[in-house]
PDB file of C-alpha atoms and ligand atoms in Angstrom:
ATOM      1  CA  MET A   1       0.000   0.000   0.000  1.00 58.00           C
ATOM      2  CA  GLN A   2       1.528   3.334  -1.074  1.00 72.00           C
ATOM      3  CA  SER A   3       1.401   6.152   1.463  1.00 91.00           C
ATOM      4  CA  ASP A   4       0.617   9.793   0.758  1.00 96.00           C
ATOM      5  CA  ILE A   5       3.641  12.031   0.271  1.00 97.00           C
ATOM      6  CA  LEU A   6       1.676  15.265  -0.252  1.00 98.00           C
ATOM      7  CA  GLU A   7      -1.692  16.026   1.337  1.00 98.00           C
ATOM      8  CA  VAL A   8      -3.831  19.041   0.501  1.00 98.00           C
ATOM      9  CA  VAL A   9      -6.670  19.707   2.936  1.00 98.00           C
ATOM     10  CA  GLY A  10      -9.367  22.350   2.434  1.00 98.00           C
ATOM     11  CA  LEU A  11      -7.156  24.652   0.388  1.00 98.00           C
ATOM     12  CA  CYS A  12      -8.700  28.060  -0.413  1.00 98.00           C
ATOM     13  CA  LYS A  13      -7.436  31.067  -2.368  1.00 98.00           C
ATOM     14  CA  SER A  14      -9.159  34.361  -3.118  1.00 97.00           C
ATOM     15  CA  PHE A  15      -7.836  37.166  -5.310  1.00 96.00           C
ATOM     16  CA  GLY A  16      -9.941  40.098  -4.180  1.00 92.00           C
ATOM     17  CA  GLY A  17     -13.453  39.047  -5.187  1.00 90.00           C
ATOM     18  CA  VAL A  18     -12.324  36.045  -7.251  1.00 94.00           C
ATOM     19  CA  GLN A  19     -12.427  32.724  -5.414  1.00 96.00           C
ATOM     20  CA  ALA A  20      -9.776  30.839  -7.376  1.00 97.00           C
ATOM     21  CA  LEU A  21      -9.792  27.762  -5.091  1.00 98.00           C
ATOM     22  CA  ARG A  22     -12.628  26.537  -2.886  1.00 97.00           C
ATOM     23  CA  ASP A  23     -12.007  23.929  -0.219  1.00 97.00           C
ATOM     24  CA  LEU A  24      -9.732  21.777  -2.383  1.00 98.00           C
ATOM     25  CA  SER A  25      -8.563  18.457  -0.908  1.00 98.00           C
ATOM     26  CA  PHE A  26      -6.523  15.721  -2.580  1.00 98.00           C
ATOM     27  CA  SER A  27      -3.350  13.782  -2.008  1.00 98.00           C
ATOM     28  CA  ILE A  28      -0.424  12.465  -4.012  1.00 98.00           C
ATOM     29  CA  ARG A  29       0.923   9.014  -3.211  1.00 97.00           C
ATOM     30  CA  GLU A  30       4.577   8.062  -3.211  1.00 96.00           C
ATOM     31  CA  GLY A  31       5.799   7.289  -6.717  1.00 94.00           C
ATOM     32  CA  GLU A  32       2.590   8.135  -8.572  1.00 97.00           C
ATOM     33  CA  VAL A  33       1.757  10.481 -11.432  1.00 98.00           C
ATOM     34  CA  LEU A  34      -1.273  12.594 -10.522  1.00 98.00           C
ATOM     35  CA  GLY A  35      -2.931  14.668 -13.239  1.00 98.00           C
ATOM     36  CA  LEU A  36      -4.624  17.991 -12.473  1.00 98.00           C
ATOM     37  CA  ILE A  37      -7.017  18.973 -15.254  1.00 97.00           C
ATOM     38  CA  GLY A  38      -9.877  21.391 -15.823  1.00 96.00           C
ATOM     39  CA  PRO A  39     -10.999  24.313 -17.998  1.00 95.00           C
ATOM     40  CA  ASN A  40      -9.024  27.567 -18.355  1.00 95.00           C
ATOM     41  CA  GLY A  41      -9.197  29.564 -15.148  1.00 95.00           C
ATOM     42  CA  SER A  42     -10.329  26.577 -13.029  1.00 97.00           C
ATOM     43  CA  GLY A  43      -7.445  27.038 -10.561  1.00 97.00           C
ATOM     44  CA  LYS A  44      -4.751  24.588 -11.715  1.00 97.00           C
ATOM     45  CA  SER A  45      -1.819  27.023 -11.771  1.00 96.00           C
ATOM     46  CA  THR A  46      -3.086  28.607  -8.551  1.00 97.00           C
ATOM     47  CA  THR A  47      -2.896  25.161  -6.920  1.00 98.00           C
ATOM     48  CA  VAL A  48       0.733  24.782  -8.025  1.00 97.00           C
ATOM     49  CA  ASN A  49       1.508  28.343  -6.874  1.00 96.00           C
ATOM     50  CA  LEU A  50       0.152  27.543  -3.407  1.00 97.00           C
ATOM     51  CA  LEU A  51       1.862  24.133  -3.195  1.00 98.00           C
ATOM     52  CA  SER A  52       5.234  25.543  -4.222  1.00 96.00           C
ATOM     53  CA  GLY A  53       4.924  28.633  -2.008  1.00 96.00           C
ATOM     54  CA  SER A  54       4.842  31.207  -4.837  1.00 94.00           C
ATOM     55  CA  LEU A  55       1.580  32.466  -3.272  1.00 96.00           C
ATOM     56  CA  PRO A  56       0.154  32.160   0.257  1.00 96.00           C
ATOM     57  CA  PRO A  57      -3.169  30.306   0.654  1.00 97.00           C
ATOM     58  CA  THR A  58      -6.214  32.069   2.118  1.00 97.00           C
ATOM     59  CA  GLY A  59      -6.975  28.890   4.071  1.00 97.00           C
ATOM     60  CA  GLY A  60      -6.270  25.166   4.345  1.00 98.00           C
ATOM     61  CA  GLN A  61      -3.287  22.915   4.913  1.00 98.00           C
ATOM     62  CA  ILE A  62      -0.474  21.490   2.789  1.00 98.00           C
ATOM     63  CA  ARG A  63       1.459  18.568   4.289  1.00 98.00           C
ATOM     64  CA  LEU A  64       4.645  17.151   2.800  1.00 97.00           C
ATOM     65  CA  GLY A  65       5.704  13.831   4.323  1.00 96.00           C
ATOM     66  CA  GLY A  66       3.374  14.614   7.232  1.00 95.00           C
ATOM     67  CA  HIS A  67       4.854  18.078   7.918  1.00 97.00           C
ATOM     68  CA  ARG A  68       2.845  21.279   7.496  1.00 97.00           C
ATOM     69  CA  VAL A  69       4.524  23.449   4.836  1.00 97.00           C
ATOM     70  CA  GLU A  70       1.912  26.084   3.893  1.00 96.00           C
ATOM     71  CA  ALA A  71       3.700  28.786   5.933  1.00 96.00           C
ATOM     72  CA  LEU A  72       7.212  27.886   4.707  1.00 96.00           C
ATOM     73  CA  SER A  73       9.148  29.766   2.019  1.00 94.00           C
ATOM     74  CA  GLN A  74       9.494  28.417  -1.493  1.00 92.00           C
ATOM     75  CA  TRP A  75      13.173  27.768  -0.790  1.00 90.00           C
ATOM     76  CA  ASP A  76      12.459  25.760   2.375  1.00 93.00           C
ATOM     77  CA  ARG A  77       9.934  23.649   0.479  1.00 95.00           C
ATOM     78  CA  VAL A  78      12.485  22.889  -2.259  1.00 93.00           C
ATOM     79  CA  ALA A  79      14.961  21.841   0.439  1.00 92.00           C
ATOM     80  CA  MET A  80      12.259  19.506   1.840  1.00 94.00           C
ATOM     81  CA  GLY A  81      11.714  17.959  -1.593  1.00 95.00           C
ATOM     82  CA  LEU A  82       8.860  19.924  -3.178  1.00 96.00           C
ATOM     83  CA  THR A  83       9.906  21.421  -6.536  1.00 95.00           C
ATOM     84  CA  ARG A  84       8.086  22.923  -9.508  1.00 92.00           C
ATOM     85  CA  THR A  85       8.474  24.039 -13.097  1.00 85.00           C
ATOM     86  CA  TYR A  86       6.591  26.978 -14.637  1.00 73.00           C
ATOM     87  CA  GLN A  87       3.903  27.157 -17.341  1.00 63.00           C
ATOM     88  CA  THR A  88       6.187  29.475 -19.344  1.00 65.00           C
ATOM     89  CA  ALA A  89       9.773  28.368 -19.943  1.00 62.00           C
ATOM     90  CA  SER A  90      12.230  30.399 -17.885  1.00 68.00           C
ATOM     91  CA  VAL A  91      15.868  29.572 -18.478  1.00 74.00           C
ATOM     92  CA  PHE A  92      19.236  31.336 -18.472  1.00 82.00           C
ATOM     93  CA  PRO A  93      20.239  31.367 -22.170  1.00 86.00           C
ATOM     94  CA  GLU A  94      23.971  31.957 -21.636  1.00 89.00           C
ATOM     95  CA  PHE A  95      24.565  29.025 -19.305  1.00 92.00           C
ATOM     96  CA  THR A  96      25.526  25.602 -20.573  1.00 94.00           C
ATOM     97  CA  VAL A  97      22.982  22.865 -19.972  1.00 95.00           C
ATOM     98  CA  ARG A  98      25.201  21.379 -17.259  1.00 94.00           C
ATOM     99  CA  GLN A  99      25.611  24.731 -15.469  1.00 92.00           C
ATOM    100  CA  HIS A 100      21.869  25.287 -15.632  1.00 92.00           C
ATOM    101  CA  VAL A 101      21.065  21.905 -14.125  1.00 93.00           C
ATOM    102  CA  MET A 102      23.628  22.553 -11.363  1.00 91.00           C
ATOM    103  CA  LEU A 103      21.489  25.515 -10.256  1.00 88.00           C
ATOM    104  CA  GLY A 104      18.968  22.956  -9.109  1.00 86.00           C
ATOM    105  CA  CYS A 105      21.466  21.536  -6.601  1.00 85.00           C
ATOM    106  CA  GLU A 106      21.671  24.846  -4.716  1.00 75.00           C
ATOM    107  CA  ALA A 107      19.035  23.869  -2.169  1.00 65.00           C
ATOM    108  CA  HIS A 108      21.250  21.101  -0.784  1.00 63.00           C
ATOM    109  CA  ARG A 109      24.703  22.677  -0.869  1.00 59.00           C
ATOM    110  CA  LYS A 110      26.593  23.282   2.331  1.00 57.00           C
ATOM    111  CA  VAL A 111      29.402  25.248   0.653  1.00 52.00           C
ATOM    112  CA  SER A 112      28.084  28.131  -1.470  1.00 58.00           C
ATOM    113  CA  PRO A 113      28.875  27.857  -5.201  1.00 55.00           C
ATOM    114  CA  LEU A 114      30.684  31.203  -5.031  1.00 56.00           C
ATOM    115  CA  ALA A 115      33.004  29.985  -2.271  1.00 54.00           C
ATOM    116  CA  GLN A 116      33.433  26.769  -4.246  1.00 55.00           C
ATOM    117  CA  ALA A 117      34.339  28.718  -7.418  1.00 55.00           C
ATOM    118  CA  PHE A 118      36.966  30.820  -5.644  1.00 56.00           C
ATOM    119  CA  ARG A 119      38.317  27.750  -3.846  1.00 55.00           C
ATOM    120  CA  LEU A 120      37.627  29.440  -0.518  1.00 55.00           C
ATOM    121  CA  LYS A 121      36.241  26.223   0.816  1.00 58.00           C
ATOM    122  CA  ARG A 122      36.163  22.869  -0.892  1.00 60.00           C
ATOM    123  CA  ASP A 123      34.160  19.858  -0.148  1.00 70.00           C
ATOM    124  CA  LYS A 124      35.134  17.043  -2.488  1.00 77.00           C
ATOM    125  CA  SER A 125      32.338  14.711  -1.426  1.00 79.00           C
ATOM    126  CA  GLU A 126      29.786  17.465  -2.019  1.00 79.00           C
ATOM    127  CA  GLU A 127      31.225  18.198  -5.481  1.00 82.00           C
ATOM    128  CA  ASP A 128      30.941  14.491  -6.302  1.00 86.00           C
ATOM    129  CA  ARG A 129      27.370  14.401  -5.054  1.00 87.00           C
ATOM    130  CA  VAL A 130      26.449  17.421  -7.197  1.00 89.00           C
ATOM    131  CA  GLN A 131      28.043  15.878 -10.296  1.00 91.00           C
ATOM    132  CA  GLN A 132      26.177  12.637  -9.650  1.00 92.00           C
ATOM    133  CA  LYS A 133      22.816  14.426  -9.273  1.00 93.00           C
ATOM    134  CA  VAL A 134      23.446  16.451 -12.441  1.00 95.00           C
ATOM    135  CA  ALA A 135      24.373  13.320 -14.414  1.00 96.00           C
ATOM    136  CA  GLN A 136      21.224  11.549 -13.215  1.00 96.00           C
ATOM    137  CA  ALA A 137      19.005  14.533 -14.110  1.00 96.00           C
ATOM    138  CA  LEU A 138      20.554  14.780 -17.599  1.00 97.00           C
ATOM    139  CA  LYS A 139      20.045  11.059 -18.131  1.00 97.00           C
ATOM    140  CA  LEU A 140      16.395  11.067 -17.007  1.00 97.00           C
ATOM    141  CA  THR A 141      15.604  13.964 -19.356  1.00 97.00           C
ATOM    142  CA  GLY A 142      17.638  12.698 -22.318  1.00 96.00           C
ATOM    143  CA  LEU A 143      19.888  15.780 -22.328  1.00 97.00           C
ATOM    144  CA  GLU A 144      23.233  14.000 -21.782  1.00 97.00           C
ATOM    145  CA  ALA A 145      24.457  14.739 -25.305  1.00 97.00           C
ATOM    146  CA  GLU A 146      23.646  18.447 -24.808  1.00 97.00           C
ATOM    147  CA  ALA A 147      25.493  18.847 -21.481  1.00 96.00           C
ATOM    148  CA  ASP A 148      27.978  21.371 -22.912  1.00 97.00           C
ATOM    149  CA  THR A 149      25.529  23.096 -25.273  1.00 96.00           C
ATOM    150  CA  VAL A 150      24.587  26.699 -24.544  1.00 95.00           C
ATOM    151  CA  VAL A 151      20.965  26.814 -23.365  1.00 94.00           C
ATOM    152  CA  GLY A 152      19.972  29.588 -25.808  1.00 93.00           C
ATOM    153  CA  VAL A 153      20.420  27.337 -28.857  1.00 94.00           C
ATOM    154  CA  LEU A 154      18.257  24.480 -27.557  1.00 94.00           C
ATOM    155  CA  SER A 155      14.843  23.885 -29.138  1.00 93.00           C
ATOM    156  CA  ALA A 156      11.792  25.073 -27.186  1.00 92.00           C
ATOM    157  CA  ALA A 157      11.024  21.468 -26.199  1.00 94.00           C
ATOM    158  CA  GLN A 158      14.593  20.875 -25.030  1.00 95.00           C
ATOM    159  CA  GLN A 159      14.379  24.036 -22.894  1.00 93.00           C
ATOM    160  CA  ARG A 160      11.293  22.572 -21.236  1.00 93.00           C
ATOM    161  CA  PHE A 161      13.139  19.293 -20.622  1.00 96.00           C
ATOM    162  CA  LEU A 162      15.965  21.387 -19.163  1.00 95.00           C
ATOM    163  CA  MET A 163      13.562  22.946 -16.652  1.00 94.00           C
ATOM    164  CA  ILE A 164      12.558  19.455 -15.583  1.00 96.00           C
ATOM    165  CA  ALA A 165      16.226  18.430 -15.327  1.00 95.00           C
ATOM    166  CA  THR A 166      16.986  21.497 -13.190  1.00 93.00           C
ATOM    167  CA  ALA A 167      14.057  20.684 -10.911  1.00 93.00           C
ATOM    168  CA  LEU A 168      15.226  17.051 -10.653  1.00 95.00           C
ATOM    169  CA  ALA A 169      18.689  18.168  -9.521  1.00 93.00           C
ATOM    170  CA  SER A 170      17.111  19.568  -6.341  1.00 91.00           C
ATOM    171  CA  ASN A 171      16.462  15.966  -5.266  1.00 92.00           C
ATOM    172  CA  PRO A 172      12.670  16.259  -5.127  1.00 95.00           C
ATOM    173  CA  ARG A 173      10.216  13.850  -3.547  1.00 97.00           C
ATOM    174  CA  VAL A 174       7.417  15.606  -5.438  1.00 98.00           C
ATOM    175  CA  ILE A 175       7.786  17.517  -8.704  1.00 97.00           C
ATOM    176  CA  LEU A 176       5.044  19.851  -9.953  1.00 97.00           C
ATOM    177  CA  LEU A 177       4.837  20.318 -13.744  1.00 96.00           C
ATOM    178  CA  ASP A 178       2.602  23.117 -15.039  1.00 94.00           C
ATOM    179  CA  GLU A 179       1.744  22.446 -18.700  1.00 94.00           C
ATOM    180  CA  PRO A 180       5.058  20.801 -19.589  1.00 94.00           C
ATOM    181  CA  ALA A 181       3.851  19.912 -23.114  1.00 94.00           C
ATOM    182  CA  ALA A 182       2.798  23.456 -24.088  1.00 91.00           C
ATOM    183  CA  GLY A 183       3.914  24.135 -27.651  1.00 90.00           C
ATOM    184  CA  MET A 184       5.249  20.607 -28.225  1.00 95.00           C
ATOM    185  CA  ILE A 185       4.615  18.554 -31.329  1.00 95.00           C
ATOM    186  CA  SER A 186       3.571  14.917 -31.212  1.00 95.00           C
ATOM    187  CA  HIS A 187       6.996  13.196 -31.021  1.00 96.00           C
ATOM    188  CA  GLU A 188       8.148  15.683 -28.365  1.00 97.00           C
ATOM    189  CA  ARG A 189       5.055  14.886 -26.303  1.00 97.00           C
ATOM    190  CA  GLU A 190       5.908  11.191 -26.594  1.00 96.00           C
ATOM    191  CA  THR A 191       9.424  11.925 -25.332  1.00 97.00           C
ATOM    192  CA  LEU A 192       7.878  13.854 -22.453  1.00 97.00           C
ATOM    193  CA  SER A 193       5.486  11.086 -21.431  1.00 97.00           C
ATOM    194  CA  GLY A 194       8.344   8.552 -21.408  1.00 97.00           C
ATOM    195  CA  MET A 195      10.314  11.004 -19.275  1.00 98.00           C
ATOM    196  CA  ILE A 196       7.480  11.457 -16.769  1.00 98.00           C
ATOM    197  CA  ARG A 197       7.162   7.690 -16.383  1.00 97.00           C
ATOM    198  CA  ARG A 198      10.922   7.264 -15.911  1.00 97.00           C
ATOM    199  CA  ILE A 199      10.886   9.968 -13.236  1.00 97.00           C
ATOM    200  CA  ARG A 200       7.981   8.233 -11.482  1.00 97.00           C
ATOM    201  CA  ASP A 201       9.828   4.903 -11.683  1.00 97.00           C
ATOM    202  CA  THR A 202      12.705   6.388  -9.664  1.00 96.00           C
ATOM    203  CA  GLY A 203      10.186   6.864  -6.820  1.00 96.00           C
ATOM    204  CA  ILE A 204       9.499  10.590  -7.329  1.00 97.00           C
ATOM    205  CA  SER A 205       5.843  11.654  -7.291  1.00 98.00           C
ATOM    206  CA  VAL A 206       4.737  13.850 -10.186  1.00 98.00           C
ATOM    207  CA  LEU A 207       1.838  16.322 -10.325  1.00 98.00           C
ATOM    208  CA  VAL A 208       1.175  17.219 -13.945  1.00 98.00           C
ATOM    209  CA  ILE A 209      -1.158  19.906 -15.297  1.00 97.00           C
ATOM    210  CA  GLU A 210      -1.980  19.497 -18.987  1.00 95.00           C
ATOM    211  CA  HIS A 211      -4.679  20.312 -21.495  1.00 92.00           C
ATOM    212  CA  HIS A 212      -3.381  17.582 -23.798  1.00 94.00           C
ATOM    213  CA  MET A 213      -5.766  14.762 -22.869  1.00 94.00           C
ATOM    214  CA  ALA A 214      -3.999  11.909 -24.694  1.00 94.00           C
ATOM    215  CA  LEU A 215      -0.857  12.638 -22.675  1.00 96.00           C
ATOM    216  CA  ILE A 216      -2.785  12.908 -19.393  1.00 97.00           C
ATOM    217  CA  MET A 217      -4.690   9.668 -19.953  1.00 96.00           C
ATOM    218  CA  GLU A 218      -1.468   7.901 -20.907  1.00 96.00           C
ATOM    219  CA  VAL A 219       0.836   8.949 -18.067  1.00 97.00           C
ATOM    220  CA  CYS A 220      -1.413   9.486 -15.040  1.00 98.00           C
ATOM    221  CA  ASP A 221      -2.113   6.897 -12.365  1.00 98.00           C
ATOM    222  CA  ARG A 222      -4.908   9.098 -11.015  1.00 98.00           C
ATOM    223  CA  ILE A 223      -6.505  12.405 -12.020  1.00 98.00           C
ATOM    224  CA  VAL A 224      -8.084  15.297 -10.083  1.00 98.00           C
ATOM    225  CA  VAL A 225     -10.536  17.458 -12.046  1.00 97.00           C
ATOM    226  CA  LEU A 226     -11.096  21.113 -11.141  1.00 98.00           C
ATOM    227  CA  ASN A 227     -13.983  23.318 -12.179  1.00 97.00           C
ATOM    228  CA  PHE A 228     -14.419  26.871 -10.843  1.00 96.00           C
ATOM    229  CA  GLY A 229     -11.753  26.207  -8.198  1.00 97.00           C
ATOM    230  CA  ALA A 230     -13.369  23.079  -6.757  1.00 97.00           C
ATOM    231  CA  SER A 231     -12.639  19.383  -7.271  1.00 97.00           C
ATOM    232  CA  ILE A 232     -15.487  17.796  -9.232  1.00 97.00           C
ATOM    233  CA  ALA A 233     -13.964  14.320  -9.655  1.00 97.00           C
ATOM    234  CA  GLN A 234     -10.948  12.220  -8.645  1.00 98.00           C
ATOM    235  CA  GLY A 235     -10.111   8.788 -10.007  1.00 98.00           C
ATOM    236  CA  THR A 236      -8.233   6.651 -12.513  1.00 98.00           C
ATOM    237  CA  PRO A 237      -8.046   7.781 -16.155  1.00 97.00           C
ATOM    238  CA  ALA A 238     -10.741   5.231 -17.050  1.00 97.00           C
ATOM    239  CA  GLN A 239     -13.065   6.529 -14.311  1.00 97.00           C
ATOM    240  CA  ILE A 240     -12.461  10.166 -15.261  1.00 96.00           C
ATOM    241  CA  ARG A 241     -13.039   9.536 -18.974  1.00 94.00           C
ATOM    242  CA  GLU A 242     -16.485   8.072 -18.202  1.00 93.00           C
ATOM    243  CA  ASN A 243     -17.522  10.615 -15.553  1.00 94.00           C
ATOM    244  CA  PRO A 244     -20.575  12.597 -16.794  1.00 93.00           C
ATOM    245  CA  ALA A 245     -19.749  15.693 -14.685  1.00 93.00           C
ATOM    246  CA  VAL A 246     -16.223  15.771 -16.153  1.00 94.00           C
ATOM    247  CA  ILE A 247     -17.458  15.264 -19.712  1.00 92.00           C
ATOM    248  CA  ASP A 248     -19.962  18.040 -19.153  1.00 92.00           C
ATOM    249  CA  ALA A 249     -17.518  20.528 -17.610  1.00 90.00           C
ATOM    250  CA  TYR A 250     -14.384  19.797 -19.576  1.00 89.00           C
ATOM    251  CA  LEU A 251     -13.865  16.680 -21.677  1.00 84.00           C
ATOM    252  CA  GLY A 252     -16.788  17.356 -24.006  1.00 83.00           C
ATOM    253  CA  GLU A 253     -15.226  20.673 -24.877  1.00 59.00           C
ATOM    254  CA  ALA A 254     -11.640  19.299 -25.003  1.00 52.00           C
ATOM    255  CA  ALA A 255     -12.729  16.448 -27.316  1.00 49.00           C
TER     256      ALA A 255
HETATM  257  N1  LIG B 301      -2.223  36.582  -9.342  1.00 60.99           N
HETATM  258  C1  LIG B 301      -3.542  36.628  -9.591  1.00 60.99           C
HETATM  259  N2  LIG B 301      -4.265  37.737  -9.320  1.00 60.99           N
HETATM  260  C2  LIG B 301      -5.602  37.764  -9.546  1.00 60.99           C
HETATM  261  N3  LIG B 301      -6.307  36.737 -10.045  1.00 60.99           N
HETATM  262  C3  LIG B 301      -5.654  35.606 -10.336  1.00 60.99           C
HETATM  263  C4  LIG B 301      -4.227  35.478 -10.123  1.00 60.99           C
HETATM  264  N4  LIG B 301      -3.847  34.225 -10.499  1.00 60.99           N
HETATM  265  C5  LIG B 301      -4.972  33.616 -10.919  1.00 60.99           C
HETATM  266  N5  LIG B 301      -6.039  34.420 -10.827  1.00 60.99           N
HETATM  267  C6  LIG B 301      -7.445  34.069 -11.159  1.00 60.99           C
HETATM  268  O1  LIG B 301      -7.731  32.844 -10.509  1.00 60.99           O
HETATM  269  C7  LIG B 301      -8.489  31.971 -11.367  1.00 60.99           C
HETATM  270  C8  LIG B 301      -7.711  30.664 -11.574  1.00 60.99           C
HETATM  271  O2  LIG B 301      -6.585  30.927 -12.397  1.00 60.99           O
HETATM  272  P1  LIG B 301      -5.467  29.842 -12.729  1.00 60.99           P
HETATM  273  O3  LIG B 301      -4.345  30.555 -13.381  1.00 60.99           O
HETATM  274  O4  LIG B 301      -5.162  29.058 -11.519  1.00 60.99           O
HETATM  275  O5  LIG B 301      -6.232  28.913 -13.779  1.00 60.99           O
HETATM  276  P2  LIG B 301      -5.684  27.671 -14.626  1.00 60.99           P
HETATM  277  O6  LIG B 301      -6.595  26.534 -14.314  1.00 60.99           O
HETATM  278  O7  LIG B 301      -4.245  27.483 -14.423  1.00 60.99           O
HETATM  279  O8  LIG B 301      -6.001  28.151 -16.121  1.00 60.99           O
HETATM  280  P3  LIG B 301      -5.190  27.870 -17.506  1.00 60.99           P
HETATM  281  O9  LIG B 301      -5.660  26.518 -17.977  1.00 60.99           O
HETATM  282  O10 LIG B 301      -5.686  28.952 -18.408  1.00 60.99           O
HETATM  283  O11 LIG B 301      -3.723  27.944 -17.242  1.00 60.99           O
HETATM  284  C9  LIG B 301      -8.747  32.763 -12.629  1.00 60.99           C
HETATM  285  O12 LIG B 301     -10.000  33.385 -12.488  1.00 60.99           O
HETATM  286  C10 LIG B 301      -7.632  33.787 -12.650  1.00 60.99           C
HETATM  287  O13 LIG B 301      -8.028  34.947 -13.338  1.00 60.99           O
HETATM  288 MG1  LIG B 302      -2.581  27.600 -15.683  1.00 60.99          MG
END
């Protein structure tokens, strides 16, 4: 029996008069891919913003490995193993792929990279650990051959894979992906779904937001459906596909 790594209980968020999330509860199990779907404006990105600590909730609890995190900073949550990527690609174009992925290791470093660079303080075992994490992240995302390529010349899809690699380098227990397939063509989406499954198979839990239903149905173990900020259904892809409320609110329109 898998246990829950992330629990969301009664989460609420208002923006002035707009209630973006209403009493949302769900959980993510260890080593599962959970899909979060719903119409535009239904509160998917807001959920990720609250989970990652980009925004404070108006109410409710977020527990990671049993510990309350809703009042912690984004940085503290990354250090505890909760990491995200953004809906829009944000990368440093002048870095090499390897340097970019190394940024993800920051949360766990004892010696600051600046001190490391100026040889003020060296920690060989830490350097080895960083290199190992970076190599694993590059392998999982298929970017090994691009390790020394400058980020700015990568394709848009590769830049999205790079964001995932950078997030993986922070040693997450849960990774939150907001529309990772945006702008991708069919073979890139296939690469992405293989990647998400490989990540899951290493024991990391994945929350994925996507409008691309074939990808969602293919990679998710379970799905949570939002409509107007509330959960209207939770279940396996087969259950969600057949759910009349989901078809009515979202799938009818997506199909
Ligand atoms: N920073 C903000 N300030 C004010 N309103 C916001 C803010 N962020 C989101 N909202 C509002 O909250 C609601 C939920 O938005 P959210 O971005 O979470 O939707 P979404 O499900 O991610 O949509 P999409 O599929 O278009 O990405 C919308 O009504 C949106 O306008
Ligand atoms: Mg969104």
